[in-house]
Short mmCIF file of C-alpha atoms and ligand atoms in Angstrom, two decimals:
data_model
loop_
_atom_site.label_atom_id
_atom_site.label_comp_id
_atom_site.label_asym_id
_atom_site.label_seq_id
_atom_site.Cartn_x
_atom_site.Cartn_y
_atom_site.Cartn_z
CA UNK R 27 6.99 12.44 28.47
CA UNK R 28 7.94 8.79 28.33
CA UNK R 29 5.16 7.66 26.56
CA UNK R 30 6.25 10.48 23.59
CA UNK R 31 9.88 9.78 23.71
CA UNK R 32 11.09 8.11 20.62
CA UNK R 33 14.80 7.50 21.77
CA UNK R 34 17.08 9.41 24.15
CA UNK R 35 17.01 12.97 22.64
CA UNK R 36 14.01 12.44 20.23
CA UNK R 37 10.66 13.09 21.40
CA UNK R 38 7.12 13.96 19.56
CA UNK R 39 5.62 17.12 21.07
CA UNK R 40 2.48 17.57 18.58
CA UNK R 41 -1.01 17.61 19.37
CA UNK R 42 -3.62 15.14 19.03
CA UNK R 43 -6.67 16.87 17.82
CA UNK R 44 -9.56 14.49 18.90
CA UNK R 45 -13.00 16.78 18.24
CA UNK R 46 -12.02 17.80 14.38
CA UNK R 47 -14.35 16.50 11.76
CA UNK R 48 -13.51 17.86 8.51
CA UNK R 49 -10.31 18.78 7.28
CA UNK R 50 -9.68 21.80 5.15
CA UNK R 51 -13.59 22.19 5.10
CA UNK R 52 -13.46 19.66 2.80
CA UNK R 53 -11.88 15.69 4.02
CA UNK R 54 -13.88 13.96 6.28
CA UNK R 55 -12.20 13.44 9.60
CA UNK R 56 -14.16 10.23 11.57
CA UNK R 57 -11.23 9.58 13.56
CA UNK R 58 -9.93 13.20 14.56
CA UNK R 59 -5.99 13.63 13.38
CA UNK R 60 -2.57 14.93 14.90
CA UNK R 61 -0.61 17.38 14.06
CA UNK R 62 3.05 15.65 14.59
CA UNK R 63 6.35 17.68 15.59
CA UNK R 64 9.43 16.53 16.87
CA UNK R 65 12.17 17.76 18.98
CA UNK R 66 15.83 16.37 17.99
CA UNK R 67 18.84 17.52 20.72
CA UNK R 68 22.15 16.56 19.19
CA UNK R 69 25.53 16.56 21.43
CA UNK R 70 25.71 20.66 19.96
CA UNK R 71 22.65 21.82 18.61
CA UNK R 72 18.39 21.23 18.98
CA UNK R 73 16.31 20.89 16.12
CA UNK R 74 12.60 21.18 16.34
CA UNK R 75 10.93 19.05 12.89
CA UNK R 76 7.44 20.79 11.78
CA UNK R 77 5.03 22.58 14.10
CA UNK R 78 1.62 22.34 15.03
CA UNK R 79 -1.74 23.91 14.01
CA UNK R 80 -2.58 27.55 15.01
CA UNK R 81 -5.13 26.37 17.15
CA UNK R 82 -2.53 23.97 19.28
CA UNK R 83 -0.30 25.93 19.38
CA UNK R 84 -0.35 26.10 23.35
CA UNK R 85 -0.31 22.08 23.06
CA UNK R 86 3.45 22.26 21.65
CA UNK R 87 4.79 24.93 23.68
CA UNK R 88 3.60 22.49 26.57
CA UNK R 89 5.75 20.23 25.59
CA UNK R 90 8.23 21.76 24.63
CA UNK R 91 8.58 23.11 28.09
CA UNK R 92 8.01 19.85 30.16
CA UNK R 93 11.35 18.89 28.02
CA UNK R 94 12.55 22.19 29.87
CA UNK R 95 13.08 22.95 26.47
CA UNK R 96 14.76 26.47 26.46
CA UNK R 97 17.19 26.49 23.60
CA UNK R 98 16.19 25.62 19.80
CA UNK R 99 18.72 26.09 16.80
CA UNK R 100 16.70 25.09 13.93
CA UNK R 101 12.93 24.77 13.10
CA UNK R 102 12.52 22.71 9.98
CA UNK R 103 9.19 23.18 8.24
CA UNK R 104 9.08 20.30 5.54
CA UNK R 105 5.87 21.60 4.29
CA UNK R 106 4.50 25.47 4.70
CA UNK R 107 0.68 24.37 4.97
CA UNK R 108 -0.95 25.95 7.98
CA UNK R 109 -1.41 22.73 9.58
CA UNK R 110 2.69 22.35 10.01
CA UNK R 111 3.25 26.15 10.16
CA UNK R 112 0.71 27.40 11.71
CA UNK R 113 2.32 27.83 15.27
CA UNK R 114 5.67 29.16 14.01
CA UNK R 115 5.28 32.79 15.03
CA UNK R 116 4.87 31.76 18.64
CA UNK R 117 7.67 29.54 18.60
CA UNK R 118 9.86 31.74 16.75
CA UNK R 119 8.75 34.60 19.24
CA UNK R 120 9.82 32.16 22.17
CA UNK R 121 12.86 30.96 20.82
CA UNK R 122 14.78 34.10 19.03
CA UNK R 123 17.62 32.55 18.35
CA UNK R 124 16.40 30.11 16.15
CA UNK R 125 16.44 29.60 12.24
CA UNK R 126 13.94 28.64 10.20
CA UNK R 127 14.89 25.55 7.41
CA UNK R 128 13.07 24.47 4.17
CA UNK R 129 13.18 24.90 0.75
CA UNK R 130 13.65 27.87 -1.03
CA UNK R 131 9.97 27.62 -2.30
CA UNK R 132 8.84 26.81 1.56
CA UNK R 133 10.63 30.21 2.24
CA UNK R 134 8.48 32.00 -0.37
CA UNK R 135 5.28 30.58 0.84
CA UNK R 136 5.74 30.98 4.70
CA UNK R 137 6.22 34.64 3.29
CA UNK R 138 3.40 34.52 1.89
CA UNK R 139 1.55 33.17 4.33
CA UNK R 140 3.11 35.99 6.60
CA UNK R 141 4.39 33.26 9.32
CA UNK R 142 8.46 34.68 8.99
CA UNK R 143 10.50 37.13 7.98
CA UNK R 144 13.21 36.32 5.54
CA UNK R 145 16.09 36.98 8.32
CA UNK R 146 15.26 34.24 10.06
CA UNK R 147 15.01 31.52 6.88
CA UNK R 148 17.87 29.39 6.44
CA UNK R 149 17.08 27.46 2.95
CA UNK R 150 18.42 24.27 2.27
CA UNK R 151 19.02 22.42 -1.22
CA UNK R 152 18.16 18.87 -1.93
CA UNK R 153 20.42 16.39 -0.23
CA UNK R 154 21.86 19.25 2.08
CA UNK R 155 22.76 18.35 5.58
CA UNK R 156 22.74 20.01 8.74
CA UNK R 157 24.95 18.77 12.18
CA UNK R 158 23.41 18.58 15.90
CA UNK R 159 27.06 17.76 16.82
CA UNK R 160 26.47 13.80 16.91
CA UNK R 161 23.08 13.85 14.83
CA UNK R 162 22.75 14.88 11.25
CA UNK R 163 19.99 16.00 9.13
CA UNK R 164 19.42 14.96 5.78
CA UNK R 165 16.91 17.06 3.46
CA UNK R 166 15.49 15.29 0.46
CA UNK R 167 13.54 17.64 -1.60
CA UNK R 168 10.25 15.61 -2.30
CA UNK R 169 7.72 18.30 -4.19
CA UNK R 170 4.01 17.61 -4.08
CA UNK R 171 3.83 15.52 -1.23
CA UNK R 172 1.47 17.70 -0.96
CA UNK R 173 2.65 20.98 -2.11
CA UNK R 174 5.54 22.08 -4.65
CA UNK R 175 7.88 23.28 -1.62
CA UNK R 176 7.82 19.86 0.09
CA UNK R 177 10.39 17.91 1.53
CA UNK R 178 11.68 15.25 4.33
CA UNK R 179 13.99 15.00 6.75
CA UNK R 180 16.44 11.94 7.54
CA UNK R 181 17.91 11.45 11.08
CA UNK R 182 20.79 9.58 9.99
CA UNK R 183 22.78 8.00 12.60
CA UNK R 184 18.86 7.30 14.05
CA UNK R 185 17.36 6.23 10.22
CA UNK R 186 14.27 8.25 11.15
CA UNK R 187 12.62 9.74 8.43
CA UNK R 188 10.23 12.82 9.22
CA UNK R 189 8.15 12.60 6.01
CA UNK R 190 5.71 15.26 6.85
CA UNK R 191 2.31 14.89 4.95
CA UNK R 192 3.90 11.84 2.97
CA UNK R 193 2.57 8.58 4.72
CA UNK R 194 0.68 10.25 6.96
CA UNK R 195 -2.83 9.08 8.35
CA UNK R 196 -5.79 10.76 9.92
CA UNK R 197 -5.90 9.46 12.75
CA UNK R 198 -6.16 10.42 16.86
CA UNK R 199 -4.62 8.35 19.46
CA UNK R 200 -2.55 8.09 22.10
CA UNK R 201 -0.27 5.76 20.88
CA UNK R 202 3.10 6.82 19.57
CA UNK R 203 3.07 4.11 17.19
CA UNK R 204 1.53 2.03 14.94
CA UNK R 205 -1.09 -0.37 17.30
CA UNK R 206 -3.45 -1.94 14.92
CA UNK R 207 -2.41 -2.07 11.51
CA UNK R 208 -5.50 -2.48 10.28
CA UNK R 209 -7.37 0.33 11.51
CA UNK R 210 -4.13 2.40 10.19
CA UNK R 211 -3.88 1.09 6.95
CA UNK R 212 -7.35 2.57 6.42
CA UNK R 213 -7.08 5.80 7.71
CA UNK R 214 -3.61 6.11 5.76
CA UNK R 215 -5.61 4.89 2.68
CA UNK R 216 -8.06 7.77 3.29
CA UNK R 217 -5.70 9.82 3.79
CA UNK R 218 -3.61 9.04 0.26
CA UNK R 219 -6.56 8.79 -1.45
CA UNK R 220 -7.27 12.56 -1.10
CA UNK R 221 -3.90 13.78 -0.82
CA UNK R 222 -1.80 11.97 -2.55
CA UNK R 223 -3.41 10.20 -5.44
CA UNK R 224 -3.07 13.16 -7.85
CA UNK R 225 0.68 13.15 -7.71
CA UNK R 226 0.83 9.00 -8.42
CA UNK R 227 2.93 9.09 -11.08
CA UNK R 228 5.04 12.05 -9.08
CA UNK R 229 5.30 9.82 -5.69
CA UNK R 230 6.42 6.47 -7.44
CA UNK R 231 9.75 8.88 -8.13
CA UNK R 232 9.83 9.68 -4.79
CA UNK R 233 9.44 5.93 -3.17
CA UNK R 234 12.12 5.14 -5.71
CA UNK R 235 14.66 7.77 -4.32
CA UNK R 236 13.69 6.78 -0.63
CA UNK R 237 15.23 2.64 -1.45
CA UNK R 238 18.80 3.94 -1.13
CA UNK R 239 17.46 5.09 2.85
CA UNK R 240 17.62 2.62 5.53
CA UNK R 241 14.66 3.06 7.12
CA UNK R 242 13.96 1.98 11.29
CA UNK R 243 11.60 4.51 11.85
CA UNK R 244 9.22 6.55 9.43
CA UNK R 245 7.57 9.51 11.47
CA UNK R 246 4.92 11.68 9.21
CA UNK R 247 3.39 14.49 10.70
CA UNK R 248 -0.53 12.98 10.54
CA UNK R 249 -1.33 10.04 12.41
CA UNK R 250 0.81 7.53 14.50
CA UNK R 251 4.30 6.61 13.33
CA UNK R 252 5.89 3.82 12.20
CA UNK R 253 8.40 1.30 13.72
CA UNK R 254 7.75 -1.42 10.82
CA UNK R 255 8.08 0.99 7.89
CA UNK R 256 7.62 -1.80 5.42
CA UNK R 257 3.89 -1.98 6.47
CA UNK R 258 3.46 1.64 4.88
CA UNK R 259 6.39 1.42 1.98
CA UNK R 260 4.48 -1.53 1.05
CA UNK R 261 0.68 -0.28 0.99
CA UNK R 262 1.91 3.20 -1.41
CA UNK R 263 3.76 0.54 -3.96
CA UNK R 264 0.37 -0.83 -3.98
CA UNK R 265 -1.64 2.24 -4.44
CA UNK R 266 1.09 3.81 -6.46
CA UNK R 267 1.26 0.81 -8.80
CA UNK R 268 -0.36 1.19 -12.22
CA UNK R 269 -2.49 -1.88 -12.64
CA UNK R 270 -6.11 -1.33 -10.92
CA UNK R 271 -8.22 -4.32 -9.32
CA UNK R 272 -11.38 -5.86 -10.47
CA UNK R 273 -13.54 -3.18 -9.19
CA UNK R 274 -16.38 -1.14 -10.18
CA UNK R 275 -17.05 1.84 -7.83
CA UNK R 276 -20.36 3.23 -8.55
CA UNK R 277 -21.14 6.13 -6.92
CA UNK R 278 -24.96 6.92 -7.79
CA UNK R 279 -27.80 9.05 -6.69
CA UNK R 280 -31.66 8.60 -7.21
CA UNK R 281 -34.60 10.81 -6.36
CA UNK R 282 -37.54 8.41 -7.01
CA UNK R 283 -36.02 4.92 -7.32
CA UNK R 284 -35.58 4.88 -10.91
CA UNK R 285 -31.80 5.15 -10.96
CA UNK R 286 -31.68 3.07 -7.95
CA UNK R 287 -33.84 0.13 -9.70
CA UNK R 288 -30.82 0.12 -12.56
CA UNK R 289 -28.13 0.37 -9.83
CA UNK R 290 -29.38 -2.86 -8.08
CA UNK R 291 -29.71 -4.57 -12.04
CA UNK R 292 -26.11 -3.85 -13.25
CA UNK R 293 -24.40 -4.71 -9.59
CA UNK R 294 -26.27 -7.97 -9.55
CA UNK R 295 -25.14 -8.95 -13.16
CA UNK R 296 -21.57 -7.59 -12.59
CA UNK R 297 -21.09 -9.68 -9.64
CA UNK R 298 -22.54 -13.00 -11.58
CA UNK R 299 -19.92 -12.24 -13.99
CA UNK R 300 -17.24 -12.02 -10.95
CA UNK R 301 -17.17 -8.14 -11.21
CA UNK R 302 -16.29 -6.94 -7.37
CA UNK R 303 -18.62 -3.67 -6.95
CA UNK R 304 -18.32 -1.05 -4.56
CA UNK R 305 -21.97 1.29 -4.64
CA UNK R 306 -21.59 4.43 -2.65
CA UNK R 307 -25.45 6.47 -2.26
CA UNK R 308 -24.29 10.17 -3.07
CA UNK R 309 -27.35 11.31 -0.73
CA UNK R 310 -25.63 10.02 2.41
CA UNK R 311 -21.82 8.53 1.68
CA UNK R 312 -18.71 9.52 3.31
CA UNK R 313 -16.44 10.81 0.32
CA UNK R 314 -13.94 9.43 2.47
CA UNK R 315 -14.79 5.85 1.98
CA UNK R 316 -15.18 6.97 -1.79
CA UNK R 317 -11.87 7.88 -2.48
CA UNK R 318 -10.25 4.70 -0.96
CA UNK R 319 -12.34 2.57 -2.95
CA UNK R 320 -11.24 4.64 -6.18
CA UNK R 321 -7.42 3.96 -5.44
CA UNK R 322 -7.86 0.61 -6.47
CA UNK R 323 -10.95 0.49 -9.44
CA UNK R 324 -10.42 -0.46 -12.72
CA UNK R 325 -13.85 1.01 -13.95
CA UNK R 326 -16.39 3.63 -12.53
CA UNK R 327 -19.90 3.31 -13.00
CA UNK R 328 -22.21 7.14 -12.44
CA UNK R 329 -25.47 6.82 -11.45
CA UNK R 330 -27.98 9.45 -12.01
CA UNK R 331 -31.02 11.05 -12.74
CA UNK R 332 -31.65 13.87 -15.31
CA UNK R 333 -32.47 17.19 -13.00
CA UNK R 334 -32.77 19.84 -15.46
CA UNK R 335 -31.44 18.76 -18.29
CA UNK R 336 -28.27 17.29 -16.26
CA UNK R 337 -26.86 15.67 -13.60
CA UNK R 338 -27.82 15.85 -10.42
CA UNK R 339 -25.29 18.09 -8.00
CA UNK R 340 -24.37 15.67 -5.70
CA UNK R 341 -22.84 13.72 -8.79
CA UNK R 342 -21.53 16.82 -10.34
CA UNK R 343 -19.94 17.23 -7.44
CA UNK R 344 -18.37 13.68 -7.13
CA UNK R 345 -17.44 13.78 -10.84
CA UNK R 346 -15.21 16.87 -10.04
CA UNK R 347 -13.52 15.39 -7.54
CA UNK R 348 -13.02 12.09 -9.21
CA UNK R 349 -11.58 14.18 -11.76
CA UNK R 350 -9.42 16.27 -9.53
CA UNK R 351 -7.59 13.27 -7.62
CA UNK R 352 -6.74 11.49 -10.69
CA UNK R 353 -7.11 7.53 -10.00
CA UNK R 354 -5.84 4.81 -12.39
CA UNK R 355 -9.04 3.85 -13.19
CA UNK R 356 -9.19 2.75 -16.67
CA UNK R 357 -13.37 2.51 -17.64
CA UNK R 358 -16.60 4.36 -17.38
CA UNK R 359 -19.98 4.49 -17.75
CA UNK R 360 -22.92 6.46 -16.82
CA UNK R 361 -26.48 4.94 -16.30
CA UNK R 362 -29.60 6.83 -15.32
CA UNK R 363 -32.84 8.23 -16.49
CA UNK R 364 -34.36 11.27 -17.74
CA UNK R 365 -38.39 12.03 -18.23
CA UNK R 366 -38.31 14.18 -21.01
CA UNK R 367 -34.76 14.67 -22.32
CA UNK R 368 -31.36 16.35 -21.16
CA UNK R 369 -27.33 16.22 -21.79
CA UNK R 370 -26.30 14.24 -19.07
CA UNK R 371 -23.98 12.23 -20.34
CA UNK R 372 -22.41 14.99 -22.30
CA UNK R 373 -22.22 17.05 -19.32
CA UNK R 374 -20.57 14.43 -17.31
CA UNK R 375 -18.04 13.34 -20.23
CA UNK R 376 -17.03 16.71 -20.26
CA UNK R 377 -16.12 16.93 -16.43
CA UNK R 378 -13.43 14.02 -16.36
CA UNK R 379 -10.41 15.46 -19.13
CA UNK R 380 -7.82 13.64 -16.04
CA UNK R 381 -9.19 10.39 -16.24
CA UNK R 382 -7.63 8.61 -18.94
CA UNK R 383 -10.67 6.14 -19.24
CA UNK R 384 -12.43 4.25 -22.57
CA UNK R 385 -16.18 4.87 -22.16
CA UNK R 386 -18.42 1.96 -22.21
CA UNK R 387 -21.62 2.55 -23.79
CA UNK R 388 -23.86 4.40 -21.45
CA UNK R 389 -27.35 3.24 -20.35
CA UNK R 390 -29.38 6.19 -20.03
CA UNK R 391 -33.13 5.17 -20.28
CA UNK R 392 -36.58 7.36 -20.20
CA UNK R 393 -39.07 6.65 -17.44
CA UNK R 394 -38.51 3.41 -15.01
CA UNK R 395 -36.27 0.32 -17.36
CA UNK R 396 -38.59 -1.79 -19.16
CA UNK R 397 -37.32 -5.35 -20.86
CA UNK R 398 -34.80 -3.60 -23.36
CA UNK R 399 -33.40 -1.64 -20.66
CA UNK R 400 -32.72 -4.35 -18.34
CA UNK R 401 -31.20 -5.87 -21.77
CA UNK R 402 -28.90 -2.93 -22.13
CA UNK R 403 -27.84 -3.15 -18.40
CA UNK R 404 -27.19 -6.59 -18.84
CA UNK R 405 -24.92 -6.10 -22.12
CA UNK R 406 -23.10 -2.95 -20.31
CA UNK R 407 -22.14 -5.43 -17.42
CA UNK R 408 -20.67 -8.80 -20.08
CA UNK R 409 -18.76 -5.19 -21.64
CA UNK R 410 -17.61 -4.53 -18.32
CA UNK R 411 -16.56 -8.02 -17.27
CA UNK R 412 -14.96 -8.30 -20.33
CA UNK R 413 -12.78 -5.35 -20.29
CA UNK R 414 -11.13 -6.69 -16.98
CA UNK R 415 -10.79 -10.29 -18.36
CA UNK R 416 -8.93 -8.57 -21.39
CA UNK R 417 -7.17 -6.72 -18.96
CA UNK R 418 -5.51 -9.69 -16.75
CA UNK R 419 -7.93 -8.66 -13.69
CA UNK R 420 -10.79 -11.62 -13.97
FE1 FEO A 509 -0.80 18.21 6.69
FE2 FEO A 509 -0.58 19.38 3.49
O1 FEO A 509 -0.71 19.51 5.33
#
């Protein structure tokens, strides 16, 4: 276990899953993920921090028992989702004696869930401790990071903080911390971008309360951990932060090259003008990869052709979930073609009521752009580069 021991008494026993590629059935997982736990023995009493999911669950009673592990007082669940709680009726069944701790809302939803009995829930209140006899456990209630029942847990005398989801990266390794910052700071990116962007304005509360912590150690419960928790503090007061970049994402989709020809126009005459453009091909892109490069965009550009009378799916699709994880983006615009007529633009308007954009003028052209069109694309991309100039980005 020495490669999983944190300090003398502290040790992760969660499970690296390796072989998972979507999360949910709905994140893409390239790298695999981990479902992080940690086992806490104080001078009086052991705490176990999260579980693992249902299908690891013989991966944590493992270790759990090469700790010869045979006593546990409290299981803290920061967060009920079954990828934390999934493995709690084994545990609980193995260790009988011990209490379950989270919020009173946790309580309700591991209820729900049918994962414990409310005998065995011990609920703590925000800024509540709890003593291991020479350890003590701090509970900061921290709601929607990533569902309303959330919270952390600070090892004080150790300044660990077990952040659950919060920070967290998808990511599978062997390493118990941080090795390459920049393969990290990617999958953590990934992994805000689709579960923590919609609570932005909710989190930069949060990373305010967390300044009065001293932090040496920031273990989430995705991913490796961190023993330079500025790396990570730093990157979400960057994607937290309310200005955007000079970026266009433009996330587009073509059937016979029409919408395609226009996408290769405007990202040629928005780079001329110093525009940074990120173009994503709906038919074959990684949503992944999307959503980082909407944490940061001032402006998002839809490409796509008319298919009966609207958009196509795969950018119905991508609207939606633009619209659902809320970026800062400030602009958009929608370019494409139609043959013979059709509400697309009206359609897609319709589907973003979270994004709290201006519209540029759309560029929606019948049949394959002739000179005018090119014209139009060319005046959408000066209103484009403007907007960011005006904006302190250029
Ligand atoms: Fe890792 Fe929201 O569960």
């Amino acid at each position: 276990m020495e490669k999983r021991k944190i300090k003398e008494g502290i040790y992760s026993v969660g499970a690296v899953d390796w072989d998972s590629r979507m999360f949910d059935n709905l994140i893409p997982l390239p790298d695999g993920t981990s479902y992080n736990a940690f086992l806490i023995r104080g001078s009086e009493k052991t705490a176990l921090i999260d579980t693992v999911d249902a299908t690891m669950t013989d991966v944590i009673l493992k270790r759990l028992d090469q700790l010869d592990c045979r006593h546990i007082d409290y299981i803290v669940i920061n967060h009920a989702e079954q990828d934390h709680s999934g493995s709690l009726p084994q545990i609980m069944e193995k260790f009988p004696e011990a209490q379950v701790v989270g919020t009173a809302k946790c309580k309700g939803m591991l209820m729900d869930l049918s994962l414990v009995g409310e005998d065995r829930f011990l609920t703590v209140k925000d800024g509540e401790t709890i003593s291991l006899g020479n350890r003590t456990l701090e509970f900061i209630h921290a709601p929607w990071v990533h569902w309303p029942e959330t919270m952390l847990t600070y090892l004080r005398e150790d300044e660990i903080l077990f952040s659950c989801d919060l920070f967290g990266s998808h990511l599978a390794t062997t390493d118990l911390y941080v090795s390459d910052e920049g393969q990290v700071h990617e999958a953590a990116k990934r992994y805000y971008a689709e579960i923590m962007m919609p609570f932005r304005s909710i989190l930069k509360k949060h990373l305010e309360k967390l300044q009065k912590y001293k932090l040496s150690i920031i273990a989430p419960s995705h991913g490796p951990i961190y023993n330079r928790p500025e790396f990570i503090l730093d990157a979400y007061q960057d994607w937290v932060s309310s200005k955007p970049k000079n970026i266009v994402v433009l996330p587009y989709i073509s059937m016979h090259g029409t919408t395609r020809e226009m996408v290769k126009y405007l990202v040629d005459a928005l780079v001329d003008k110093g525009v940074t453009v990120k173009q994503f091909d709906l038919a074959a892109t990684d949503i992944g990869k999307l959503g980082i490069a909407l944490v940061d965009a001032a402006t998002i550009v839809i490409g796509s052709p008319t298919v009966l009378t609207g958009a196509h799916p795969n950018v119905v699709s991508t609207a939606y979930l633009a619209n659902a994880l809320r970026p800062k983006v400030e602009f958009l615009s929608i370019i494409g073609s139609y043959g013979w007529g059709g509400k697309m633009v009206e359609q897609l308007a319709q589907m973003i009521p979270n994004l709290k954009v201006e519209i540029i003028d759309p560029v929606v052209i019948k049949g394959f752009p002739g000179k005018n069109d090119y014209k139009a694309l060319d005046k959408l991309a000066t209103g484009i580069a403007k907007k960011h100039k005006e904006h302190g980005l250029i």
